[in-house]
Short mmCIF file of C-alpha atoms and ligand atoms in Angstrom, two decimals:
data_model
loop_
_atom_site.label_atom_id
_atom_site.label_comp_id
_atom_site.label_asym_id
_atom_site.label_seq_id
_atom_site.Cartn_x
_atom_site.Cartn_y
_atom_site.Cartn_z
CA MET A 1 0.00 0.00 0.00
CA GLU A 2 1.27 3.43 -0.87
CA GLN A 3 2.17 5.42 2.22
CA ARG A 4 0.79 8.94 2.43
CA LYS A 5 3.56 11.50 2.73
CA THR A 6 3.42 13.30 6.07
CA GLU A 7 2.86 16.99 5.56
CA TRP A 8 3.36 19.68 8.12
CA GLN A 9 1.85 23.07 8.57
CA LEU A 10 3.38 26.14 10.10
CA LYS A 11 1.49 27.99 12.79
CA ARG A 12 3.18 31.33 12.13
CA PRO A 13 5.29 32.85 9.36
CA VAL A 14 8.97 31.91 9.70
CA PHE A 15 11.56 34.43 8.47
CA LEU A 16 15.01 33.13 7.50
CA ILE A 17 17.55 35.92 7.93
CA GLY A 18 21.32 36.05 7.57
CA PHE A 19 24.10 37.29 5.34
CA MET A 20 24.37 36.44 1.65
CA GLY A 21 25.58 32.86 1.33
CA ALA A 22 24.18 31.76 4.70
CA GLY A 23 21.87 29.37 2.84
CA LYS A 24 18.50 31.11 3.34
CA SER A 25 17.11 30.26 -0.11
CA SER A 26 18.49 26.70 -0.27
CA VAL A 27 17.37 25.90 3.26
CA GLY A 28 13.93 27.38 2.53
CA ARG A 29 13.65 25.21 -0.61
CA ARG A 30 14.65 22.09 1.28
CA LEU A 31 12.17 22.77 4.11
CA ALA A 32 9.40 23.36 1.56
CA ARG A 33 10.16 20.15 -0.36
CA LYS A 34 10.57 17.93 2.65
CA TYR A 35 7.75 19.17 4.88
CA GLY A 36 5.30 20.69 2.42
CA PHE A 37 5.62 24.26 3.69
CA THR A 38 4.92 27.15 1.37
CA LEU A 39 8.12 29.05 0.58
CA ILE A 40 8.45 32.62 -0.59
CA ASP A 41 11.79 34.10 -1.58
CA ALA A 42 11.59 37.84 -0.94
CA ASP A 43 14.21 38.79 -3.57
CA THR A 44 12.45 36.70 -6.24
CA TYR A 45 9.11 38.22 -5.26
CA ILE A 46 10.53 41.75 -5.64
CA GLU A 47 12.15 40.89 -9.00
CA GLU A 48 8.90 39.44 -10.34
CA LYS A 49 6.80 42.31 -9.09
CA GLU A 50 9.21 44.90 -10.51
CA GLY A 51 9.95 42.99 -13.72
CA ARG A 52 13.70 43.60 -13.28
CA THR A 53 16.59 42.12 -11.36
CA ILE A 54 17.83 43.25 -7.94
CA SER A 55 21.05 44.44 -9.62
CA SER A 56 19.04 46.64 -12.03
CA ILE A 57 17.03 48.13 -9.17
CA PHE A 58 20.29 49.03 -7.39
CA GLU A 59 21.78 50.43 -10.61
CA GLN A 60 18.71 52.38 -11.74
CA GLU A 61 17.33 53.69 -8.46
CA GLY A 62 19.87 52.94 -5.74
CA GLU A 63 19.88 50.92 -2.55
CA ASP A 64 17.29 53.06 -0.70
CA ARG A 65 14.63 52.35 -3.29
CA PHE A 66 15.42 48.62 -3.07
CA ARG A 67 15.09 48.84 0.73
CA ASP A 68 11.66 50.49 0.38
CA LEU A 69 10.50 47.65 -1.88
CA GLU A 70 11.99 45.13 0.54
CA SER A 71 10.17 46.64 3.55
CA ALA A 72 6.86 46.69 1.69
CA SER A 73 7.32 43.06 0.64
CA LEU A 74 7.63 41.83 4.25
CA ASP A 75 4.02 42.67 5.05
CA GLU A 76 2.74 41.38 1.70
CA LEU A 77 4.55 38.05 2.07
CA SER A 78 3.69 37.16 5.62
CA SER A 79 -0.09 37.34 5.72
CA GLU A 80 -0.18 33.50 5.85
CA PRO A 81 2.08 31.12 7.78
CA CYS A 82 4.90 30.24 5.36
CA ILE A 83 8.69 30.24 5.13
CA ILE A 84 10.06 33.56 3.91
CA SER A 85 13.67 33.66 2.84
CA THR A 86 14.67 37.29 3.12
CA GLY A 87 17.49 39.29 1.52
CA GLY A 88 20.65 39.63 3.60
CA GLY A 89 20.14 43.35 4.28
CA VAL A 90 16.57 43.18 5.56
CA VAL A 91 17.79 43.75 9.12
CA LYS A 92 19.29 47.15 8.28
CA ARG A 93 15.98 48.88 9.03
CA SER A 94 14.84 48.68 12.61
CA ALA A 95 11.19 48.72 11.49
CA ASN A 96 11.83 45.49 9.54
CA ARG A 97 13.44 43.84 12.54
CA ALA A 98 10.50 44.78 14.75
CA PHE A 99 7.97 43.75 12.10
CA MET A 100 9.42 40.25 11.61
CA LYS A 101 9.58 39.56 15.33
CA ASP A 102 6.05 40.73 15.83
CA ARG A 103 4.58 38.92 12.83
CA GLY A 104 6.40 35.61 13.06
CA PHE A 105 9.43 33.61 14.18
CA VAL A 106 12.89 34.70 13.06
CA VAL A 107 15.67 32.18 12.35
CA TYR A 108 19.15 33.66 11.92
CA LEU A 109 21.49 31.54 9.79
CA SER A 110 25.00 32.77 10.58
CA VAL A 111 28.02 32.43 8.29
CA THR A 112 31.56 33.80 7.98
CA ALA A 113 32.78 35.90 5.03
CA ASP A 114 35.08 33.12 3.81
CA VAL A 115 32.40 30.45 3.84
CA ALA A 116 29.90 32.83 2.21
CA ALA A 117 32.39 33.55 -0.60
CA GLU A 118 32.87 29.81 -1.19
CA ARG A 119 29.12 29.22 -1.36
CA ILE A 120 28.21 32.06 -3.74
CA SER A 121 29.14 31.02 -7.25
CA ASP A 122 27.71 34.02 -9.10
CA LYS A 123 28.61 37.18 -7.22
CA SER A 124 27.49 39.41 -10.10
CA THR A 125 23.88 39.06 -8.96
CA ARG A 126 24.75 40.51 -5.53
CA PRO A 127 25.59 44.21 -5.79
CA LEU A 128 26.79 44.37 -2.17
CA PHE A 129 29.06 41.31 -2.24
CA ASN A 130 32.44 42.83 -3.09
CA ASP A 131 35.95 41.94 -1.97
CA LEU A 132 36.45 39.77 1.09
CA ASP A 133 37.62 42.61 3.33
CA SER A 134 34.51 44.69 2.74
CA VAL A 135 32.33 41.61 3.17
CA ARG A 136 34.03 40.94 6.52
CA LYS A 137 33.30 44.52 7.60
CA LEU A 138 29.69 44.30 6.47
CA ILE A 139 29.17 41.06 8.38
CA ALA A 140 30.72 42.59 11.50
CA GLU A 141 28.44 45.63 11.17
CA ARG A 142 25.34 43.54 10.65
CA THR A 143 25.94 40.80 13.20
CA PRO A 144 24.39 42.74 16.13
CA LEU A 145 21.40 43.55 13.90
CA TYR A 146 20.88 39.90 12.98
CA GLU A 147 21.25 38.91 16.62
CA SER A 148 18.75 41.47 17.85
CA ALA A 149 16.22 40.43 15.19
CA ALA A 150 16.59 36.70 15.85
CA ASP A 151 14.43 34.36 17.89
CA CYS A 152 17.09 31.67 17.37
CA ILE A 153 20.50 31.30 15.74
CA VAL A 154 21.90 28.44 13.66
CA ASN A 155 25.62 28.59 12.92
CA THR A 156 25.83 27.18 9.38
CA VAL A 157 29.62 26.93 9.14
CA GLY A 158 30.61 23.32 8.48
CA LEU A 159 27.03 22.24 7.84
CA ASN A 160 25.39 21.39 4.52
CA VAL A 161 21.88 22.40 3.43
CA LEU A 162 20.39 19.16 4.70
CA GLN A 163 21.96 19.51 8.14
CA ILE A 164 20.96 23.17 8.45
CA SER A 165 17.37 22.37 7.41
CA ASN A 166 17.14 19.51 9.91
CA GLU A 167 18.34 21.82 12.65
CA VAL A 168 15.85 24.54 11.67
CA PHE A 169 13.03 22.00 11.66
CA ARG A 170 14.09 20.69 15.06
CA ILE A 171 13.94 24.25 16.43
CA LEU A 172 10.51 24.84 14.89
CA ARG A 173 9.20 21.70 16.58
CA GLU A 174 10.82 22.64 19.85
CA HIS A 175 9.01 25.99 19.75
CA ASN A 176 5.73 24.30 18.87
CA LEU A 177 5.55 26.16 15.56
CA VAL A 178 4.57 23.21 13.37
CA THR A 179 1.68 20.82 13.30
CA ARG A 180 1.20 17.54 11.41
CA VAL A 181 -1.68 17.47 8.92
C1 S3P B 1 21.57 41.99 0.00
C2 S3P B 1 21.38 40.63 -0.13
C3 S3P B 1 20.72 40.03 -1.30
C4 S3P B 1 19.77 41.03 -1.96
C5 S3P B 1 20.47 42.32 -2.24
C6 S3P B 1 21.04 42.98 -0.99
C7 S3P B 1 22.28 42.51 1.20
O1 S3P B 1 19.97 38.87 -0.90
O2 S3P B 1 18.64 41.26 -1.17
O3 S3P B 1 21.48 42.06 -3.17
O4 S3P B 1 22.19 43.71 1.47
O5 S3P B 1 22.90 41.70 1.93
P1 S3P B 1 20.62 37.43 -0.50
O6 S3P B 1 21.03 37.52 0.93
O7 S3P B 1 19.48 36.49 -0.71
O8 S3P B 1 21.76 37.19 -1.43
#
């Protein structure tokens, strides 16, 4: 007899935050495939809505305009419980940090500059991923912001996507944020 796949439902929106290369999109995809959660990638949503790439938005209208679109997207994307993989700079605005905490559960995937650089094959799609020294500085600047936004932290260094996803799922269960359907 064919066994029915166990599906899970989230009770609240779950925001994956962290620097570029932390694995937010890949981990989100894995969680969606394995547990049946709905996944929304905030950068992809913005690109589709705008009909242009993130790099073009930065080039044509600058980072502030991108940040406005990013802030607006948070509310639009989290009206239902789902996994939202955010862009690495979403924590720059304090209103975004407060919004995510209030609306859902925030998982911070942490990474070092060196590991992030190894993981990102196409850096041309990330206008803020430059040389390693500036990436190190940016991570150092943002770390307190990620930490203050987070409900929990998963250090992704030395872990693969499967291991990170398993750990995130374990945390979601521990916090009673999932239910079997
Ligand atoms: C950014 C990260 C990118 C994207 C944009 C800005 C940042 O998302 O939102 O290029 O400021 O760290 P990923 O973290 O998904 O690469």
